[in-house]
Amino acid sequence: MNKLLDASWKNQLKDELLKPYFKSLEEFLTDEYDRFPEAIFPNKMEIFRAFSSCPFDDVKVVVLGQDPYPTKGHAHGLSFSVDAAVRPLPRSLRNIYKEMETDLGIIPRDHGDLSHWGEQGVLLLNAILTVREGIPESHANVGWETFTDAVISKLNASKSELVFVLWGNKAQQKAASVDRSRHMVLTSAHPSPLSAYRGFFGSRPFSKINDYLNSKNRKPIRW
């Protein structure tokens, strides 16, 4: 499975990939994809798409999600993003687009594929990278959280002046160790319909990110 990981990330995480928990995770996923070949999302080739879309040296922003959408045809390896053909858009993503329009005054694209963010240095990272159809968090506690903790730790320690976007309590707890003296950390409620009105709407994350990047003489994101 680690053969699917982008070379720049594999170099950064090479010690992690040799640990017993990661070997156990590989065995678990091999079994899951063998037993439920049409019901594990995303497809095997897209498990590490967040990393191939945004090589380690290019990371400027980290948007942390929880786990992939458990609906067939939705998940494609990027947090909050869906395949361009998906209609209607997931409600959390619709709320993200609403806030983007309010914040920046731009009309979002007519699809939910956020790949263009990744191409500009936005790492769309889920805490858990796979899921079984119809069962949210079905692949929790099998090793993914440890792996993505290592990703966050590596970014925190090895880079500076990143922006960590933490929507909701789970994301904020997972990235609680990020050094705020070296990185910008944006927190708010989650964009889901259950919580968006409790602090996500009006948080203006997109302009704040670009203001920060501009202040560091880095190219802003074309949202």
XYZ file of N, CA and C in Angstrom:
669
model
N 0.818 -1.211 0.000
C 0.000 0.000 0.000
C 0.851 1.260 0.000
N 1.975 1.226 0.729
C 2.799 2.429 0.783
C 3.410 2.772 -0.575
N 3.349 1.819 -1.522
C 3.833 2.100 -2.880
C 2.973 3.157 -3.562
N 1.755 3.355 -3.054
C 0.842 4.333 -3.623
C 1.110 5.744 -3.104
N 1.970 5.863 -2.107
C 2.234 7.159 -1.482
C 3.229 7.964 -2.317
N 2.935 9.251 -2.484
C 3.812 10.161 -3.215
C 5.239 10.088 -2.676
N 6.228 10.149 -3.570
C 7.627 9.958 -3.184
C 8.101 10.977 -2.162
N 7.649 12.230 -2.287
C 8.098 13.257 -1.338
C 7.616 12.955 0.072
N 6.394 12.441 0.173
C 5.848 12.081 1.485
C 6.449 10.779 1.997
N 6.684 9.853 1.090
C 7.290 8.589 1.504
C 8.658 8.836 2.133
N 9.403 9.785 1.582
C 10.705 10.126 2.142
C 10.567 10.712 3.544
N 9.557 11.549 3.743
C 9.344 12.171 5.048
C 8.825 11.188 6.091
N 8.072 10.187 5.649
C 7.371 9.278 6.566
C 7.938 7.859 6.531
N 9.147 7.700 6.004
C 9.704 6.361 5.794
C 9.792 5.545 7.078
N 10.112 6.188 8.191
C 10.171 5.443 9.455
C 8.782 4.991 9.890
N 7.787 5.841 9.651
C 6.408 5.516 10.037
C 5.905 4.301 9.269
N 6.283 4.197 8.017
C 5.794 3.121 7.154
C 6.338 1.760 7.556
N 7.369 1.738 8.384
C 7.975 0.475 8.826
C 7.462 0.015 10.185
N 6.640 0.824 10.816
C 6.180 0.496 12.165
C 5.130 -0.612 12.142
N 5.056 -1.411 13.203
C 4.105 -2.532 13.229
C 2.657 -2.122 12.988
N 2.232 -0.975 13.521
C 0.828 -0.586 13.347
C 0.509 -0.368 11.881
N 1.486 0.169 11.099
C 1.222 0.427 9.687
C 1.157 -0.880 8.908
N 1.964 -1.840 9.287
C 1.890 -3.154 8.653
C 0.533 -3.794 8.937
N 0.038 -3.638 10.163
C -1.282 -4.168 10.507
C -2.380 -3.450 9.727
N -2.218 -2.149 9.551
C -3.180 -1.371 8.774
C -3.214 -1.863 7.329
N -2.058 -2.114 6.759
C -2.002 -2.629 5.387
C -2.729 -3.966 5.266
N -2.535 -4.834 6.245
C -3.197 -6.144 6.222
C -4.709 -5.992 6.354
N -5.142 -5.099 7.227
C -6.574 -4.847 7.394
C -7.191 -4.359 6.091
N -6.536 -3.402 5.433
C -7.092 -2.835 4.214
C -7.077 -3.830 3.056
N -6.043 -4.632 2.966
C -6.014 -5.674 1.937
C -7.208 -6.597 2.080
N -7.514 -6.961 3.311
C -8.666 -7.820 3.579
C -9.978 -7.110 3.243
N -10.098 -5.850 3.626
C -11.326 -5.097 3.367
C -11.576 -4.944 1.863
N -10.566 -4.561 1.120
C -10.739 -4.387 -0.322
C -10.989 -5.718 -1.029
N -10.428 -6.807 -0.492
C -10.679 -8.135 -1.071
C -12.107 -8.596 -0.793
N -12.582 -8.357 0.415
C -13.912 -8.828 0.814
C -15.029 -7.942 0.284
N -14.783 -6.645 0.207
C -15.816 -5.689 -0.206
C -15.270 -4.780 -1.313
N -14.944 -5.353 -2.461
C -14.240 -4.577 -3.493
C -15.005 -3.369 -4.021
N -16.321 -3.375 -3.918
C -17.119 -2.257 -4.411
C -17.623 -1.355 -3.291
N -17.236 -1.652 -2.052
C -17.842 -0.946 -0.918
C -16.839 -0.302 0.016
N -15.574 -0.225 -0.386
C -14.573 0.489 0.409
C -14.176 1.728 -0.376
N -14.270 2.873 0.290
C -14.020 4.152 -0.383
C -12.867 4.894 0.273
N -12.089 5.665 -0.490
C -12.128 5.741 -1.947
C -11.552 4.483 -2.570
N -11.488 4.419 -3.889
C -10.849 3.250 -4.492
C -9.378 3.234 -4.094
N -8.800 2.068 -4.172
C -7.452 1.865 -3.630
C -6.429 2.846 -4.199
N -6.550 3.187 -5.456
C -5.569 4.069 -6.085
C -5.673 5.509 -5.597
N -6.769 5.847 -4.907
C -6.963 7.224 -4.446
C -6.820 7.378 -2.936
N -6.410 6.336 -2.242
C -6.269 6.427 -0.781
C -5.375 7.603 -0.396
N -4.263 7.743 -1.099
C -3.281 8.775 -0.764
C -3.337 9.961 -1.732
N -4.492 10.207 -2.316
C -4.586 11.274 -3.301
C -4.270 12.647 -2.709
N -4.616 12.863 -1.450
C -4.300 14.152 -0.819
C -2.806 14.446 -0.909
N -1.999 13.402 -0.787
C -0.544 13.573 -0.784
C 0.015 13.732 -2.196
N -0.528 12.971 -3.147
C -0.056 13.123 -4.528
C -0.497 14.459 -5.112
N -1.639 14.975 -4.658
C -2.122 16.273 -5.131
C -1.309 17.423 -4.565
N -0.679 17.182 -3.416
C 0.031 18.252 -2.724
C 1.322 17.708 -2.130
N 2.406 17.646 -2.895
C 3.682 17.140 -2.388
C 4.145 17.902 -1.144
N 4.951 17.246 -0.351
C 5.363 17.784 0.950
C 5.927 19.196 0.853
N 6.824 19.424 -0.086
C 7.476 20.733 -0.176
C 6.520 21.843 -0.585
N 5.359 21.476 -1.143
C 4.420 22.477 -1.645
C 3.353 22.877 -0.635
N 3.279 22.191 0.483
C 2.185 22.436 1.431
C 2.258 23.847 2.004
N 1.148 24.550 1.921
C 1.009 25.873 2.529
C -0.143 25.898 3.535
N -1.173 25.098 3.265
C -2.392 25.084 4.068
C -2.791 23.632 4.312
N -3.253 23.332 5.521
C -3.766 21.999 5.849
C -5.221 22.140 6.280
N -6.127 21.501 5.535
C -7.549 21.476 5.898
C -7.855 20.076 6.398
N -8.164 19.969 7.679
C -8.288 18.666 8.316
C -9.748 18.232 8.425
N -10.067 17.094 7.810
C -11.388 16.495 7.909
C -11.366 15.254 8.779
N -12.493 14.538 8.824
C -12.591 13.373 9.689
C -12.371 12.064 8.921
N -13.355 11.623 8.139
C -13.140 10.436 7.312
C -13.889 10.603 5.995
N -13.629 9.754 5.010
C -14.239 9.943 3.687
C -15.766 9.842 3.733
N -16.400 10.453 2.745
C -17.846 10.295 2.605
C -18.168 8.812 2.393
N -19.140 8.258 3.132
C -19.450 6.832 2.999
C -20.471 6.519 1.911
N -20.740 7.500 1.039
C -21.707 7.322 -0.040
C -20.983 6.946 -1.327
N -21.468 5.923 -1.996
C -20.815 5.444 -3.217
C -20.666 6.560 -4.236
N -19.476 6.690 -4.803
C -19.210 7.681 -5.828
C -18.796 9.045 -5.319
N -18.792 9.241 -3.994
C -18.465 10.550 -3.447
C -16.974 10.699 -3.136
N -16.434 9.830 -2.309
C -15.063 9.992 -1.815
C -14.045 9.769 -2.931
N -13.040 10.656 -2.979
C -11.958 10.456 -3.942
C -10.606 10.873 -3.362
N -10.498 10.786 -2.040
C -9.192 10.930 -1.407
C -8.843 12.297 -0.881
N -9.754 13.268 -1.027
C -9.498 14.631 -0.555
C -10.576 15.011 0.451
N -10.180 15.546 1.604
C -11.160 15.903 2.624
C -12.143 16.939 2.100
N -13.406 16.738 2.412
C -14.524 17.612 2.052
C -14.848 17.615 0.560
N -13.974 17.136 -0.273
C -14.145 17.156 -1.722
C -14.918 15.930 -2.197
N -15.574 16.074 -3.354
C -16.237 14.937 -3.998
C -15.904 14.940 -5.484
N -16.141 13.814 -6.127
C -15.961 13.719 -7.566
C -16.819 14.772 -8.269
N -16.328 15.284 -9.366
C -16.996 16.395 -10.049
C -18.405 16.059 -10.523
N -18.714 14.783 -10.699
C -20.032 14.394 -11.201
C -21.091 14.315 -10.106
N -20.692 14.404 -8.853
C -21.633 14.200 -7.743
C -22.653 15.332 -7.659
N -23.927 14.958 -7.618
C -25.035 15.880 -7.392
C -26.076 15.173 -6.520
N -26.673 15.820 -5.549
C -26.312 17.146 -5.060
C -25.023 17.090 -4.249
N -24.440 18.238 -3.981
C -23.230 18.282 -3.182
C -23.545 17.940 -1.735
N -22.601 17.326 -1.014
C -22.790 17.102 0.424
C -23.071 18.419 1.143
N -23.856 18.348 2.194
C -24.296 19.573 2.858
C -23.141 20.357 3.470
N -22.159 19.672 4.019
C -21.005 20.390 4.578
C -20.274 21.172 3.493
N -20.123 20.571 2.330
C -19.436 21.246 1.234
C -20.252 22.426 0.727
N -21.569 22.268 0.689
C -22.408 23.400 0.297
C -22.229 24.576 1.252
N -22.099 24.270 2.547
C -21.893 25.340 3.523
C -20.514 25.981 3.377
N -19.516 25.173 3.032
C -18.186 25.724 2.762
C -18.272 26.702 1.590
N -18.982 26.325 0.554
C -19.137 27.203 -0.608
C -19.914 28.473 -0.253
N -20.923 28.353 0.597
C -21.683 29.536 1.029
C -20.775 30.520 1.755
N -19.941 30.001 2.653
C -19.038 30.878 3.399
C -17.983 31.482 2.475
N -17.530 30.721 1.502
C -16.564 31.250 0.544
C -17.155 32.430 -0.227
N -18.397 32.284 -0.645
C -19.030 33.361 -1.396
C -19.240 34.592 -0.519
N -19.653 34.373 0.734
C -19.823 35.490 1.662
C -18.493 36.175 1.956
N -17.471 35.375 2.150
C -16.160 35.874 2.538
C -15.479 36.621 1.396
N -15.471 36.036 0.223
C -14.678 36.562 -0.879
C -15.503 37.209 -1.985
N -16.818 37.015 -1.953
C -17.659 37.592 -2.987
C -17.533 36.909 -4.331
N -17.042 35.658 -4.307
C -16.920 34.918 -5.562
C -17.935 33.792 -5.586
N -18.410 33.474 -6.768
C -19.337 32.360 -6.923
C -18.516 31.088 -7.070
N -18.726 30.102 -6.197
C -17.940 28.867 -6.281
C -18.182 28.133 -7.593
N -17.309 27.212 -7.908
C -17.458 26.393 -9.099
C -18.741 25.564 -9.002
N -19.185 25.052 -10.127
C -20.453 24.325 -10.158
C -20.297 22.839 -9.862
N -19.211 22.472 -9.218
C -18.984 21.076 -8.826
C -18.246 21.062 -7.494
N -18.084 19.874 -6.926
C -17.480 19.776 -5.599
C -16.074 19.229 -5.567
N -15.419 19.169 -6.711
C -14.045 18.662 -6.781
C -13.079 19.780 -6.397
N -12.383 19.587 -5.276
C -11.466 20.612 -4.761
C -10.009 20.351 -5.152
N -9.807 19.567 -6.186
C -8.442 19.235 -6.604
C -7.603 20.477 -6.871
N -8.244 21.524 -7.372
C -7.488 22.746 -7.687
C -6.930 23.400 -6.433
N -7.510 23.119 -5.286
C -6.910 23.597 -4.032
C -5.594 22.865 -3.777
N -5.638 21.538 -3.901
C -4.438 20.741 -3.663
C -3.292 21.135 -4.561
N -3.606 21.448 -5.801
C -2.573 21.829 -6.768
C -1.889 23.134 -6.398
N -2.499 23.894 -5.486
C -1.927 25.179 -5.060
C -1.297 25.117 -3.671
N -1.206 23.918 -3.097
C -0.558 23.795 -1.802
C -1.496 23.611 -0.629
N -2.753 23.233 -0.890
C -3.697 22.964 0.190
C -3.789 21.452 0.376
N -3.320 20.956 1.512
C -3.390 19.527 1.818
C -4.767 19.232 2.413
N -5.583 18.512 1.666
C -6.946 18.174 2.091
C -6.898 16.809 2.768
N -6.579 16.825 4.061
C -6.240 15.617 4.812
C -7.381 15.172 5.712
N -7.816 13.941 5.557
C -8.732 13.335 6.521
C -7.940 12.638 7.616
N -8.508 12.584 8.811
C -7.881 11.862 9.911
C -7.874 10.358 9.644
N -8.906 9.881 8.960
C -9.059 8.482 8.580
C -9.191 8.478 7.062
N -8.446 7.616 6.372
C -8.359 7.742 4.918
C -9.241 6.779 4.143
N -9.921 5.865 4.813
C -10.808 4.928 4.132
C -12.063 4.713 4.958
N -13.095 4.152 4.308
C -14.368 3.919 4.989
C -15.133 2.831 4.230
N -16.014 2.114 4.948
C -16.891 1.150 4.292
C -18.228 1.819 3.991
N -18.795 1.475 2.852
C -20.026 2.115 2.379
C -21.117 2.126 3.447
N -21.674 3.319 3.665
C -22.817 3.462 4.550
C -22.513 3.428 6.033
N -21.225 3.322 6.394
C -20.876 3.204 7.819
C -19.791 4.226 8.160
N -20.168 5.457 8.519
C -19.165 6.460 8.886
C -18.246 5.955 9.989
N -16.975 6.280 9.884
C -15.946 5.913 10.870
C -15.790 4.403 11.030
N -16.186 3.642 10.021
C -16.032 2.182 10.092
C -14.573 1.756 10.067
N -13.690 2.631 9.607
C -12.263 2.326 9.627
C -11.517 3.163 10.672
N -12.247 3.577 11.690
C -11.604 4.235 12.833
C -10.872 3.196 13.670
N -9.819 3.653 14.327
C -9.087 2.823 15.296
C -8.449 1.573 14.682
N -8.043 1.668 13.436
C -7.311 0.562 12.817
C -5.900 1.005 12.412
N -5.549 2.253 12.740
C -4.196 2.732 12.467
C -4.113 4.043 11.724
N -5.181 4.417 11.049
C -5.116 5.664 10.282
C -4.851 6.882 11.155
N -5.480 6.939 12.331
C -5.296 8.110 13.190
C -3.839 8.274 13.594
N -3.162 7.166 13.849
C -1.745 7.227 14.209
C -0.918 7.739 13.034
N -1.256 7.266 11.846
C -0.531 7.702 10.651
C -0.730 9.190 10.397
N -1.960 9.655 10.457
C -2.195 11.076 10.172
C -1.714 11.974 11.310
N -1.657 11.452 12.534
C -0.986 12.196 13.607
C 0.482 12.428 13.241
N 1.103 11.403 12.671
C 2.512 11.520 12.268
C 2.673 12.539 11.143
N 1.705 12.591 10.229
C 1.739 13.575 9.144
C 1.700 14.989 9.720
N 0.768 15.221 10.641
C 0.643 16.537 11.263
C 1.903 16.894 12.042
N 2.441 15.932 12.764
C 3.655 16.161 13.540
C 4.833 16.513 12.639
N 4.952 15.814 11.519
C 6.042 16.090 10.586
C 5.914 17.487 9.985
N 4.706 17.859 9.598
C 4.492 19.201 9.056
C 4.789 20.272 10.098
N 4.315 20.045 11.306
C 4.502 21.002 12.392
C 5.977 21.230 12.680
N 6.743 20.149 12.709
C 8.147 20.239 13.097
C 9.070 20.652 11.957
N 8.738 20.251 10.729
C 9.672 20.422 9.625
C 9.440 21.665 8.788
N 8.260 22.251 8.916
C 7.940 23.421 8.111
C 7.566 24.584 9.018
N 7.464 25.760 8.455
C 7.050 26.932 9.218
C 6.060 27.736 8.391
N 5.294 28.556 9.070
C 4.343 29.476 8.434
C 3.305 28.755 7.583
N 2.837 27.602 8.082
C 1.699 26.925 7.483
C 0.419 27.482 8.088
N -0.699 27.213 7.420
C -2.013 27.521 7.977
C -2.731 26.199 8.218
N -3.120 25.949 9.449
C -3.905 24.764 9.794
C -5.363 25.198 9.978
N -6.250 24.599 9.207
C -7.672 24.930 9.248
C -8.399 23.795 9.965
N -8.898 24.100 11.150
C -9.463 23.076 12.034
C -10.930 23.384 12.284
N -11.799 22.713 11.535
C -13.242 22.931 11.655
C -13.840 21.845 12.536
N -14.340 22.233 13.682
C -14.970 21.280 14.590
C -14.034 20.766 15.660
N -14.625 20.216 16.715
C -13.858 19.786 17.883
C -12.872 18.667 17.576
N -13.267 17.712 16.736
C -12.376 16.586 16.458
C -11.092 17.054 15.778
N -11.222 17.934 14.819
C -10.033 18.460 14.138
C -9.172 19.266 15.096
N -9.819 20.048 15.955
C -9.075 20.885 16.902
C -8.335 20.038 17.924
N -8.936 18.947 18.348
C -8.266 18.054 19.288
C -7.101 17.339 18.618
N -7.291 16.921 17.368
C -6.255 16.162 16.678
C -5.005 17.000 16.434
N -5.195 18.269 16.164
C -4.054 19.148 15.866
C -3.728 20.082 17.023
N -4.078 19.677 18.235
C -3.871 20.548 19.398
C -2.396 20.847 19.649
N -1.506 19.981 19.177
C -0.074 20.158 19.455
C 0.627 21.059 18.450
N -0.076 21.551 17.447
C 0.559 22.427 16.457
C 1.096 23.682 17.140
N 2.319 24.034 16.816
C 3.005 25.177 17.421
C 2.475 26.476 16.819
N 1.661 27.183 17.588
C 1.029 28.401 17.071
C 1.992 29.569 17.001
N 3.176 29.416 17.544
C 4.172 30.474 17.387
C 4.864 30.392 16.030
N 4.725 29.242 15.356
C 5.367 29.033 14.059
C 4.370 28.907 12.915
N 3.107 28.642 13.252
C 2.086 28.429 12.240
C 0.824 29.212 12.599
N 0.011 29.496 11.610
C -1.299 30.086 11.846
C -2.314 28.955 12.015
N -3.137 29.024 13.036
C -4.169 28.016 13.280
C -5.531 28.701 13.288
N -6.394 28.276 12.358
C -7.755 28.807 12.280
C -8.730 27.764 12.793
N -9.553 28.141 13.751
C -10.530 27.220 14.313
C -11.924 27.827 14.220
N -12.900 26.949 14.054
C -14.299 27.372 14.078
C -15.149 26.123 14.234
N -16.462 26.316 14.292
C -17.372 25.185 14.255
C -17.225 24.450 12.925
N -17.699 23.226 12.891
C -17.671 22.414 11.677
C -18.720 22.947 10.693
N -18.478 22.817 9.384
C -19.452 23.318 8.408
C -20.691 22.452 8.217
N -20.837 21.400 8.985
C -22.022 20.556 8.834
C -23.281 21.328 9.200
N -24.440 20.925 8.677
C -25.689 21.628 8.996
C -25.999 21.675 10.491
N -25.462 20.729 11.249
C -25.727 20.690 12.688
C -24.977 21.768 13.454
N -23.900 22.290 12.868
C -23.072 23.220 13.636
C -22.649 24.474 12.901
N -22.899 24.561 11.607
C -22.389 25.687 10.815
C -22.830 27.038 11.354
N -24.043 27.090 11.916
C -24.561 28.366 12.429
C -24.016 28.694 13.825
N -23.171 27.820 14.360
C -22.598 28.076 15.683
C -21.146 28.579 15.582
N -20.825 29.211 14.466
C -19.494 29.807 14.376
C -18.746 29.567 13.088
N -19.225 28.645 12.243
C -18.559 28.491 10.948
C -18.939 29.637 10.027
N -20.241 29.873 9.889
C -20.661 31.005 9.070
C -20.184 32.305 9.714
N -19.528 33.111 8.914
C -18.980 34.362 9.415
C -17.538 34.271 9.871
N -16.945 33.081 9.808
C -15.559 32.920 10.283
C -14.530 33.408 9.261
N -14.915 33.541 8.014
C -14.086 34.117 6.948
C -12.701 33.452 6.826
N -12.641 32.134 6.760
C -11.329 31.474 6.721
C -10.546 31.732 5.440
N -11.238 31.890 4.332
C -10.547 31.980 3.047
C -9.760 33.286 2.909
N -10.370 34.387 3.316
C -9.645 35.660 3.271
C -8.541 35.691 4.316
N -8.773 35.079 5.469
C -7.740 35.051 6.512
C -6.523 34.265 6.047
N -6.763 33.153 5.375
C -5.648 32.361 4.847
C -4.837 33.186 3.858
N -5.513 33.810 2.923
C -4.791 34.571 1.907
C -4.102 35.804 2.469
N -4.725 36.427 3.460
C -4.062 37.561 4.107
C -2.760 37.113 4.768
N -2.808 35.958 5.401
C -1.610 35.431 6.066
C -0.534 35.088 5.033
N -0.926 34.383 3.968
C 0.052 34.021 2.942
C 0.668 35.261 2.302
N -0.154 36.258 2.038
C 0.376 37.504 1.488
C 1.376 38.160 2.431
N 1.074 38.097 3.732
C 1.967 38.718 4.720
C 3.322 38.020 4.788
N 3.359 36.764 4.337
C 4.604 35.987 4.327
C 5.222 35.931 2.930
N 4.715 36.783 2.048
C 5.208 36.850 0.667
C 5.074 35.513 -0.056
N 3.940 34.841 0.215
C 3.648 33.570 -0.447
C 2.399 33.757 -1.298
N 2.336 33.011 -2.350
C 1.229 33.158 -3.297
C -0.094 32.736 -2.653
N -1.105 33.583 -2.701
C -2.399 33.219 -2.116
C -3.093 32.125 -2.925
N -4.141 31.561 -2.335
C -4.882 30.479 -2.977
C -5.992 31.060 -3.845
N -6.142 30.544 -5.038
C -7.275 30.882 -5.907
C -8.410 29.914 -5.587
N -9.265 30.311 -4.682
C -10.319 29.416 -4.198
C -11.352 29.143 -5.303
